Short mmCIF file of C-alpha atoms in Angstrom, two decimals:
data_model
loop_
_atom_site.label_atom_id
_atom_site.label_comp_id
_atom_site.label_asym_id
_atom_site.label_seq_id
_atom_site.Cartn_x
_atom_site.Cartn_y
_atom_site.Cartn_z
CA MET A 47 18.56 -100.78 -137.94
CA SER A 48 17.58 -101.04 -134.22
CA GLY A 49 19.39 -100.54 -130.95
CA ASP A 50 18.56 -101.53 -127.51
CA LEU A 51 16.00 -99.46 -127.18
CA SER A 52 12.46 -100.21 -127.17
CA LEU A 53 10.42 -98.55 -130.14
CA ASN A 54 7.20 -98.70 -128.53
CA ILE A 55 7.73 -95.50 -126.42
CA ASN A 56 5.00 -92.88 -127.77
CA ILE A 57 7.08 -89.89 -128.16
CA LYS A 58 4.16 -88.08 -130.37
CA GLU A 59 2.85 -87.25 -127.13
CA PRO A 60 4.31 -85.95 -123.82
CA ARG A 61 5.76 -87.96 -121.37
CA TRP A 62 3.43 -86.98 -118.94
CA ASP A 63 -0.92 -87.51 -118.74
CA GLN A 64 -1.96 -84.66 -120.67
CA SER A 65 -5.81 -85.41 -119.04
CA THR A 66 -4.27 -83.80 -115.62
CA PHE A 67 -3.23 -80.50 -114.65
CA MET A 68 -0.16 -81.51 -113.14
CA GLY A 69 0.75 -83.45 -116.07
CA ARG A 70 0.40 -80.47 -118.18
CA ALA A 71 2.43 -78.43 -115.95
CA GLN A 72 5.36 -81.13 -115.88
CA HIS A 73 5.06 -80.93 -119.62
CA PHE A 74 5.47 -76.82 -119.93
CA PHE A 75 8.12 -76.54 -117.17
CA PHE A 76 10.12 -78.69 -119.52
CA VAL A 77 8.93 -76.70 -122.89
CA THR A 78 9.25 -73.30 -121.46
CA ASP A 79 12.43 -73.60 -119.92
CA PRO A 80 14.63 -70.45 -120.70
CA ARG A 81 17.71 -72.54 -120.85
CA ASN A 82 16.30 -74.11 -123.98
CA ILE A 83 16.81 -71.11 -126.19
CA LEU A 84 20.91 -71.39 -125.36
CA LYS A 85 21.04 -74.63 -127.24
CA SER A 86 23.28 -74.34 -129.89
CA SER A 87 21.95 -75.26 -133.62
CA LYS A 88 24.07 -78.46 -133.69
CA THR A 89 22.20 -79.56 -130.36
CA LEU A 90 18.90 -78.80 -131.83
CA GLU A 91 19.53 -80.49 -135.06
CA ASP A 92 20.89 -83.64 -133.27
CA ALA A 93 17.62 -83.58 -131.01
CA ARG A 94 15.83 -83.26 -134.45
CA VAL A 95 17.53 -86.09 -136.15
CA THR A 96 17.04 -88.56 -132.86
CA VAL A 97 13.32 -87.85 -132.54
CA GLU A 98 12.62 -88.22 -136.29
CA ASN A 99 14.50 -91.45 -136.85
CA TYR A 100 13.14 -93.13 -133.53
CA ARG A 101 9.82 -92.28 -135.51
CA LEU A 102 10.77 -94.29 -138.23
CA GLY A 103 11.91 -97.01 -136.42
CA VAL A 104 15.90 -96.31 -136.46
CA VAL A 105 17.43 -96.05 -132.82
CA LYS A 106 20.95 -94.60 -132.36
CA PRO A 107 22.91 -97.20 -130.53
CA GLY A 108 23.30 -96.74 -126.78
CA LEU A 109 20.47 -94.41 -126.97
CA THR A 110 18.90 -94.36 -123.33
CA GLU A 111 15.07 -93.69 -122.57
CA ASP A 112 15.88 -90.66 -120.61
CA GLU A 113 18.15 -89.16 -123.62
CA LEU A 114 15.38 -89.83 -126.00
CA TRP A 115 13.03 -88.02 -124.00
CA ARG A 116 15.44 -84.87 -123.58
CA ALA A 117 15.93 -85.13 -126.99
CA LYS A 118 12.12 -84.97 -127.74
CA TYR A 119 11.67 -81.67 -125.51
CA VAL A 120 14.53 -79.86 -126.84
CA TYR A 121 12.80 -80.57 -130.24
CA ASP A 122 9.40 -79.72 -128.99
CA SER A 123 10.95 -76.41 -127.51
CA ALA A 124 12.43 -75.19 -130.97
CA PHE A 125 10.28 -76.71 -133.60
CA HIS A 126 6.76 -76.33 -134.65
CA PRO A 127 4.30 -79.40 -133.83
CA ASP A 128 2.41 -79.00 -137.20
CA THR A 129 4.70 -77.86 -139.46
CA GLY A 130 8.14 -79.08 -138.35
CA GLU A 131 9.90 -76.15 -139.18
CA LYS A 132 12.17 -74.60 -136.73
CA MET A 133 10.95 -71.64 -135.04
CA VAL A 134 12.42 -67.98 -134.69
CA VAL A 135 14.18 -67.82 -131.25
CA VAL A 136 12.00 -65.08 -129.65
CA GLY A 137 8.95 -66.73 -130.88
CA ARG A 138 9.79 -70.04 -128.80
CA MET A 139 7.81 -70.37 -125.49
CA SER A 140 11.25 -71.07 -123.91
CA ALA A 141 11.84 -67.18 -124.78
CA GLN A 142 8.77 -66.45 -122.68
CA VAL A 143 10.40 -65.52 -119.38
CA PRO A 144 13.61 -63.51 -120.25
CA MET A 145 11.71 -61.40 -122.96
CA ASN A 146 8.54 -61.04 -121.42
CA MET A 147 10.56 -60.18 -118.18
CA THR A 148 12.59 -57.54 -119.40
CA ILE A 149 9.44 -55.71 -121.45
CA THR A 150 6.95 -56.03 -118.65
CA GLY A 151 9.58 -54.70 -116.12
CA CYS A 152 10.04 -51.90 -118.78
CA MET A 153 6.29 -51.27 -118.99
CA LEU A 154 5.45 -51.26 -115.35
CA THR A 155 8.71 -49.05 -114.47
CA PHE A 156 7.85 -46.58 -117.17
CA TYR A 157 4.07 -45.98 -117.25
CA ARG A 158 3.95 -42.25 -116.40
CA THR A 159 4.38 -40.75 -119.56
CA THR A 160 2.19 -40.97 -122.86
CA PRO A 161 5.67 -41.60 -125.29
CA ALA A 162 6.88 -44.22 -122.66
CA VAL A 163 3.46 -45.88 -122.54
CA VAL A 164 3.33 -45.99 -126.63
CA PHE A 165 6.91 -46.87 -126.77
CA TRP A 166 6.39 -50.18 -124.51
CA GLN A 167 3.18 -51.26 -125.50
CA TRP A 168 4.47 -51.22 -129.25
CA VAL A 169 7.52 -53.22 -128.04
CA ASN A 170 5.18 -55.59 -126.05
CA GLN A 171 2.92 -56.05 -128.95
CA SER A 172 5.32 -56.46 -131.56
CA PHE A 173 7.04 -59.37 -129.50
CA ASN A 174 3.25 -60.91 -128.89
CA ALA A 175 2.84 -60.39 -132.82
CA VAL A 176 5.74 -62.91 -133.32
CA VAL A 177 5.22 -65.08 -130.64
CA ASN A 178 1.46 -65.56 -131.53
CA TYR A 179 2.08 -66.22 -135.18
CA THR A 180 5.25 -68.44 -134.43
CA ASN A 181 2.91 -70.70 -131.81
CA ARG A 182 -0.24 -70.60 -134.46
CA SER A 183 -2.22 -73.72 -135.07
CA GLY A 184 -2.23 -75.24 -138.17
CA ASP A 185 0.40 -75.70 -141.11
CA ALA A 186 -0.62 -72.74 -143.66
CA ALA A 187 1.43 -69.89 -143.63
CA LEU A 188 0.34 -66.29 -144.03
CA THR A 189 1.30 -64.26 -147.03
CA THR A 190 3.38 -61.34 -146.44
CA ASN A 191 0.97 -59.20 -146.90
CA GLN A 192 -1.53 -60.83 -144.73
CA LEU A 193 1.33 -60.83 -142.02
CA ALA A 194 2.01 -57.37 -142.60
CA ALA A 195 -1.77 -56.28 -142.04
CA ALA A 196 -2.17 -58.43 -139.15
CA TYR A 197 0.80 -56.81 -137.46
CA VAL A 198 -0.16 -53.45 -138.28
CA SER A 199 -3.94 -54.05 -136.95
CA ALA A 200 -2.98 -56.02 -133.73
CA THR A 201 0.00 -53.54 -132.74
CA THR A 202 -2.18 -50.40 -133.58
CA GLY A 203 -5.36 -51.71 -131.66
CA ALA A 204 -3.22 -52.98 -128.74
CA VAL A 205 -1.47 -49.35 -128.51
CA VAL A 206 -4.85 -47.34 -128.73
CA THR A 207 -6.29 -49.65 -126.06
CA ALA A 208 -3.41 -49.01 -123.79
CA LEU A 209 -3.40 -44.86 -124.46
CA GLY A 210 -7.45 -45.07 -123.54
CA LEU A 211 -6.64 -46.91 -120.61
CA LYS A 212 -3.78 -44.75 -119.46
CA SER A 213 -6.43 -41.41 -119.96
CA LEU A 214 -8.81 -43.29 -117.83
CA ALA A 215 -6.23 -43.90 -114.91
CA LYS A 216 -5.69 -40.18 -114.36
CA ARG A 217 -8.73 -40.05 -112.16
CA LEU A 218 -7.64 -43.16 -110.05
CA PRO A 219 -5.03 -43.29 -107.14
CA ALA A 220 -1.44 -43.67 -107.65
CA VAL A 221 -1.30 -47.31 -106.84
CA MET A 222 -4.05 -47.89 -108.99
CA SER A 223 -2.62 -46.31 -111.80
CA ARG A 224 0.33 -48.89 -111.56
CA PHE A 225 -1.90 -51.67 -113.05
CA VAL A 226 -2.92 -49.69 -116.17
CA PRO A 227 -0.03 -51.81 -117.89
CA PHE A 228 -1.82 -55.02 -117.08
CA PHE A 229 -5.06 -54.09 -118.05
CA ALA A 230 -3.87 -52.55 -121.33
CA VAL A 231 -1.97 -55.99 -122.10
CA ALA A 232 -5.07 -58.29 -121.29
CA ALA A 233 -7.17 -56.21 -123.51
CA ALA A 234 -4.60 -56.31 -126.18
CA ASN A 235 -3.96 -60.07 -125.96
CA CYS A 236 -7.86 -59.94 -126.96
CA ILE A 237 -7.15 -58.13 -130.10
CA ASN A 238 -3.38 -59.42 -131.02
CA ILE A 239 -4.20 -63.21 -130.66
CA PRO A 240 -6.88 -63.16 -133.24
CA PHE A 241 -5.49 -60.77 -135.60
CA MET A 242 -2.17 -62.58 -135.66
CA ARG A 243 -3.83 -65.67 -136.34
CA GLN A 244 -6.93 -64.56 -138.47
CA ARG A 245 -6.12 -66.74 -141.31
CA GLU A 246 -7.33 -69.72 -138.95
CA LEU A 247 -10.54 -68.01 -138.18
CA LYS A 248 -11.18 -67.86 -141.95
CA TYR A 249 -10.46 -71.16 -143.07
CA GLY A 250 -9.99 -73.17 -140.05
CA ILE A 251 -7.31 -75.18 -138.89
CA PRO A 252 -6.50 -78.93 -139.27
CA VAL A 253 -8.74 -81.37 -137.19
CA THR A 254 -7.89 -85.25 -136.72
CA ASP A 255 -9.47 -87.95 -135.64
CA GLU A 256 -7.37 -90.40 -132.29
CA ASN A 257 -5.14 -91.67 -134.68
CA GLY A 258 -3.84 -88.34 -136.24
CA ASN A 259 -5.50 -89.02 -139.64
CA ARG A 260 -6.53 -85.32 -140.99
CA LEU A 261 -10.51 -85.00 -141.38
CA GLY A 262 -10.46 -81.64 -142.64
CA GLU A 263 -10.39 -78.00 -141.40
CA SER A 264 -12.60 -76.23 -138.91
CA VAL A 265 -13.30 -72.64 -138.07
CA THR A 266 -15.23 -73.66 -135.01
CA ALA A 267 -12.09 -75.63 -133.49
CA ALA A 268 -9.91 -72.38 -134.42
CA LYS A 269 -12.08 -70.09 -132.44
CA SER A 270 -12.20 -72.61 -129.20
CA GLY A 271 -8.24 -72.87 -129.74
CA ILE A 272 -7.85 -68.96 -129.86
CA ILE A 273 -10.23 -68.42 -126.74
CA GLN A 274 -8.06 -70.95 -124.80
CA VAL A 275 -4.68 -69.24 -125.76
CA VAL A 276 -6.28 -65.55 -124.78
CA VAL A 277 -7.43 -67.12 -121.30
CA SER A 278 -4.05 -68.73 -120.75
CA ARG A 279 -1.84 -65.56 -121.77
CA ILE A 280 -3.74 -63.21 -119.70
CA GLY A 281 -3.46 -65.75 -116.65
CA MET A 282 0.40 -65.29 -117.23
CA ALA A 283 0.40 -61.79 -116.92
CA VAL A 284 -1.52 -61.55 -113.73
CA PRO A 285 1.18 -62.63 -111.21
CA ALA A 286 3.73 -60.76 -113.37
CA MET A 287 1.72 -57.60 -113.57
CA ALA A 288 -0.37 -57.59 -110.48
CA ILE A 289 2.25 -58.53 -107.69
CA PRO A 290 5.08 -56.30 -108.55
CA PRO A 291 3.30 -53.29 -108.75
CA VAL A 292 2.24 -54.05 -105.11
CA ILE A 293 5.59 -54.68 -103.79
CA MET A 294 7.35 -51.70 -105.64
CA ASN A 295 4.64 -49.53 -104.37
CA ALA A 296 5.52 -50.45 -100.88
CA LEU A 297 9.53 -50.39 -101.55
CA GLU A 298 9.58 -47.03 -103.40
CA LYS A 299 8.40 -45.55 -99.89
CA LYS A 300 11.86 -46.92 -98.27
CA ALA A 301 14.60 -45.09 -97.54
CA PHE A 302 17.10 -46.89 -99.59
CA MET A 303 14.82 -46.71 -102.91
CA LYS A 304 14.63 -43.21 -102.66
CA ARG A 305 18.51 -42.88 -102.10
CA PHE A 306 19.01 -45.41 -105.27
CA PRO A 307 16.14 -44.75 -107.75
CA VAL A 308 18.24 -46.43 -110.32
CA LEU A 309 17.44 -49.90 -108.78
CA ASN A 310 13.78 -49.61 -109.59
CA ALA A 311 13.83 -50.87 -112.85
CA PRO A 312 16.35 -53.90 -112.19
CA VAL A 313 14.29 -54.61 -108.92
CA GLN A 314 10.93 -54.52 -111.04
CA VAL A 315 12.18 -56.64 -113.69
CA GLY A 316 13.62 -59.42 -111.15
CA LEU A 317 10.11 -59.35 -109.23
CA VAL A 318 8.35 -60.13 -112.77
CA GLY A 319 10.87 -62.80 -113.96
CA LEU A 320 10.47 -64.74 -110.62
CA CYS A 321 6.55 -64.54 -111.04
CA LEU A 322 6.72 -65.63 -114.93
CA VAL A 323 9.10 -68.81 -113.98
CA PHE A 324 6.01 -70.25 -112.50
CA ALA A 325 3.19 -68.51 -114.15
CA THR A 326 4.40 -69.22 -117.87
CA PRO A 327 4.03 -73.15 -117.84
CA LEU A 328 1.25 -73.09 -115.19
CA CYS A 329 -0.88 -71.05 -117.58
CA CYS A 330 0.30 -72.97 -120.57
CA ALA A 331 -0.90 -75.74 -118.42
CA LEU A 332 -4.41 -74.55 -118.13
CA PHE A 333 -5.80 -76.57 -121.33
CA PRO A 334 -4.11 -79.26 -123.40
CA GLN A 335 -2.36 -78.30 -126.19
CA LYS A 336 -3.80 -81.27 -128.20
CA SER A 337 -7.39 -80.01 -127.73
CA SER A 338 -10.69 -81.94 -128.55
CA MET A 339 -13.97 -81.31 -129.73
CA ALA A 340 -17.20 -83.26 -130.19
CA VAL A 341 -17.95 -84.09 -133.90
CA SER A 342 -21.62 -82.66 -133.14
CA SER A 343 -20.16 -79.19 -132.44
CA LEU A 344 -18.39 -78.93 -135.49
CA GLU A 345 -19.53 -76.97 -138.41
CA PRO A 346 -22.46 -79.07 -140.88
CA ASP A 347 -20.75 -79.47 -143.85
CA LEU A 348 -17.46 -80.80 -141.80
CA GLN A 349 -19.72 -82.87 -139.71
CA GLU A 350 -21.36 -84.69 -142.96
CA ARG A 351 -18.14 -85.31 -144.42
CA ILE A 352 -16.84 -86.84 -141.46
CA ARG A 353 -19.74 -89.04 -140.91
CA GLN A 354 -19.18 -90.36 -144.80
CA ASN A 355 -15.43 -90.70 -144.37
CA SER A 356 -14.92 -91.91 -140.65
CA PRO A 357 -18.51 -92.82 -139.13
CA HIS A 358 -17.24 -94.37 -136.01
CA THR A 359 -15.11 -90.58 -135.09
CA THR A 360 -17.39 -88.98 -132.50
CA THR A 361 -14.44 -86.82 -131.16
CA VAL A 362 -12.10 -84.61 -133.17
CA PHE A 363 -8.55 -83.11 -131.99
CA PHE A 364 -6.60 -80.07 -132.50
CA ASN A 365 -3.39 -78.43 -131.65
CA LYS A 366 -4.74 -75.28 -129.89
CA GLY A 367 -1.44 -73.25 -130.73
CA LEU A 368 0.30 -71.37 -127.48
#
């Protein structure tokens, strides 16, 4: 039974043009909105029902186009685009700002001792591991053993990298040592993301034609998607971990900060949060989530299969993950 709302609205795609940076930025400002993590289970379920029913041609009476798009963005913020499963709360992109501002703020504040570096790097990489797995591309899940091995490899590699950089920083000026957490996070992202998404690098991710018809799995597409995600994540860290240290280095020389050193952590967390509110959606928007690749760039066997089954297809599409 259809209502008054047109059934021609394409909610399989974002509301804004994803071929432009501004269109992608508008899309991700909604997807990463921290207020989305406050939505109740009932609100999320209502959004899911609204979106899935609309895709089936069933419209709730009185539903407006704006309400449909709001439901879609609530749905997109909480459900995986490939599997349709509800994502764990801390793994959602809408949790990036509150989680990262707290963790990053503490990393930038408590960086002077080795135990503090180990603890906060472990916390950060454990959080990143959850985010990387939650926002993986494809619909094939890791087994418990695979997930455990990936987690241990990712967090251990990242923490060892951070300790190595901290040791190096002892020879640097004090202000430069404040940037050790950033370099550690950047290096750790290059380790954590591939490890947590190693199944994709082994078996590939689904690639489709422009109509969404699945054509096979590609390791080449997986590599491209993971590289894009690594670049985006490092980009997210740049403002949040590069700007606050400069400001804090100046503030700590002020009399009021010397009088109230307890303000150090809250001020640092607030500065990081301010940076992340903008850096998170803008860096997610660096590349289209629905990425594309020429068939000629795929593995030879997959190229041959596509030529046989879909001879007119010259470009394939895939979810790069976030």
